[in-house]
């Protein structure tokens, strides 16, 4: 008998955004992500680990203007080596902070609004 197919976990995450260049620049300049050497048309892939991350144009049939906030109901967390320092840098740059730093299950954590108001939680020491 052949074993049933199984899933080992997330392998790629992409945010669909109206303005790929602006979103990619935010993730580069504010979070320090680095672009992968190659990306498909209409997307920017970053060299994140353990899961690849990208911003991309909306897929056919996706109307981002018809939703109150993109990604509602999805929890997107990024690991950082210093959550408080990242919070302070984002706040100083004018990035909206949705939830102030607090102790959480994975160290200090806070939530900010990234490109196009995606809620993103950063956590770490």
Short mmCIF file of C-alpha atoms in Angstrom, two decimals:
data_model
loop_
_atom_site.label_atom_id
_atom_site.label_comp_id
_atom_site.label_asym_id
_atom_site.label_seq_id
_atom_site.Cartn_x
_atom_site.Cartn_y
_atom_site.Cartn_z
CA UNK A 1 0.00 0.00 0.00
CA UNK A 2 1.35 3.44 -0.94
CA UNK A 3 1.54 5.93 1.94
CA UNK A 4 -0.89 8.83 1.76
CA UNK A 5 0.43 12.16 0.60
CA UNK A 6 1.31 14.51 3.44
CA UNK A 7 2.24 18.13 3.94
CA UNK A 8 5.28 19.16 5.95
CA UNK A 9 4.34 22.83 6.42
CA UNK A 10 4.40 26.23 4.70
CA UNK A 11 7.02 26.55 1.98
CA UNK A 12 6.24 29.92 0.40
CA UNK A 13 4.31 33.01 1.52
CA UNK A 14 3.43 35.97 -0.70
CA UNK A 15 1.47 39.14 -0.04
CA UNK A 16 -0.59 40.38 -2.95
CA UNK A 17 -0.15 44.14 -3.22
CA UNK A 18 -1.22 46.91 -5.57
CA UNK A 19 2.30 48.43 -5.74
CA UNK A 20 5.01 45.75 -5.79
CA UNK A 21 7.92 48.22 -5.95
CA UNK A 22 6.76 50.25 -2.95
CA UNK A 23 6.07 47.11 -0.90
CA UNK A 24 9.43 45.58 -1.80
CA UNK A 25 11.23 48.79 -0.89
CA UNK A 26 9.49 48.81 2.51
CA UNK A 27 10.60 45.27 3.30
CA UNK A 28 14.15 46.06 2.19
CA UNK A 29 14.60 49.40 3.91
CA UNK A 30 12.51 48.95 7.04
CA UNK A 31 13.01 45.24 7.79
CA UNK A 32 16.34 44.61 6.08
CA UNK A 33 15.12 41.79 3.84
CA UNK A 34 17.28 41.03 0.81
CA UNK A 35 15.95 40.34 -2.68
CA UNK A 36 16.56 36.91 -4.16
CA UNK A 37 18.75 36.88 -7.29
CA UNK A 38 15.70 36.10 -9.45
CA UNK A 39 11.97 36.67 -9.16
CA UNK A 40 9.09 35.85 -11.49
CA UNK A 41 7.44 38.69 -13.43
CA UNK A 42 5.20 40.86 -11.25
CA UNK A 43 6.83 39.75 -7.99
CA UNK A 44 9.80 40.33 -5.73
CA UNK A 45 11.05 37.30 -3.79
CA UNK A 46 13.23 37.74 -0.71
CA UNK A 47 15.88 35.38 0.65
CA UNK A 48 14.09 34.63 3.91
CA UNK A 49 14.46 31.46 5.96
CA UNK A 50 13.10 28.95 6.68
CA UNK A 51 10.20 29.95 4.40
CA UNK A 52 10.54 32.03 1.24
CA UNK A 53 8.59 35.31 1.27
CA UNK A 54 7.51 37.58 -1.59
CA UNK A 55 5.32 40.47 -2.59
CA UNK A 56 3.45 40.09 -5.85
CA UNK A 57 0.79 41.58 -8.06
CA UNK A 58 -2.71 40.36 -7.24
CA UNK A 59 -3.74 37.11 -8.86
CA UNK A 60 -6.56 37.22 -11.43
CA UNK A 61 -9.88 37.73 -9.68
CA UNK A 62 -8.35 39.34 -6.56
CA UNK A 63 -9.69 42.85 -5.99
CA UNK A 64 -7.74 44.41 -3.11
CA UNK A 65 -9.93 47.51 -3.31
CA UNK A 66 -12.97 45.47 -2.28
CA UNK A 67 -11.60 44.47 1.15
CA UNK A 68 -11.43 46.58 4.28
CA UNK A 69 -7.91 45.37 5.11
CA UNK A 70 -5.87 42.84 3.14
CA UNK A 71 -4.92 39.66 4.95
CA UNK A 72 -7.70 39.92 7.52
CA UNK A 73 -7.78 36.66 9.43
CA UNK A 74 -4.20 35.65 8.57
CA UNK A 75 -1.45 35.91 11.19
CA UNK A 76 1.89 36.79 9.59
CA UNK A 77 4.86 36.79 11.99
CA UNK A 78 8.47 37.71 11.29
CA UNK A 79 11.31 36.69 13.60
CA UNK A 80 13.81 39.41 14.57
CA UNK A 81 16.88 39.46 16.76
CA UNK A 82 15.68 42.61 18.59
CA UNK A 83 11.94 43.29 18.58
CA UNK A 84 12.19 46.46 20.68
CA UNK A 85 14.84 48.02 18.43
CA UNK A 86 12.83 47.12 15.33
CA UNK A 87 9.71 48.62 16.90
CA UNK A 88 11.55 51.83 17.72
CA UNK A 89 12.98 52.11 14.19
CA UNK A 90 9.61 51.48 12.53
CA UNK A 91 7.85 53.92 14.84
CA UNK A 92 10.48 56.61 14.17
CA UNK A 93 9.99 56.06 10.41
CA UNK A 94 6.24 56.67 10.79
CA UNK A 95 5.12 53.06 10.33
CA UNK A 96 1.77 52.61 12.11
CA UNK A 97 2.07 50.42 15.20
CA UNK A 98 -1.12 48.41 15.76
CA UNK A 99 -0.03 46.77 19.04
CA UNK A 100 2.74 47.95 21.34
CA UNK A 101 5.59 45.65 22.38
CA UNK A 102 4.74 43.08 25.02
CA UNK A 103 6.01 39.75 26.26
CA UNK A 104 4.61 36.90 24.18
CA UNK A 105 5.07 33.19 23.64
CA UNK A 106 8.21 33.76 21.52
CA UNK A 107 9.79 36.74 23.30
CA UNK A 108 8.95 40.39 22.87
CA UNK A 109 6.33 40.94 20.18
CA UNK A 110 4.50 43.85 18.54
CA UNK A 111 2.28 44.35 15.50
CA UNK A 112 2.72 47.00 12.84
CA UNK A 113 0.91 47.85 9.62
CA UNK A 114 3.12 47.12 6.66
CA UNK A 115 2.55 47.92 3.01
CA UNK A 116 -1.10 48.40 2.13
CA UNK A 117 -2.05 47.91 5.81
CA UNK A 118 -1.16 44.23 6.15
CA UNK A 119 -0.89 43.53 9.89
CA UNK A 120 2.52 41.99 10.61
CA UNK A 121 3.77 40.81 13.99
CA UNK A 122 7.47 40.87 14.77
CA UNK A 123 8.83 38.78 17.62
CA UNK A 124 12.19 38.00 19.15
CA UNK A 125 14.48 38.88 22.01
#
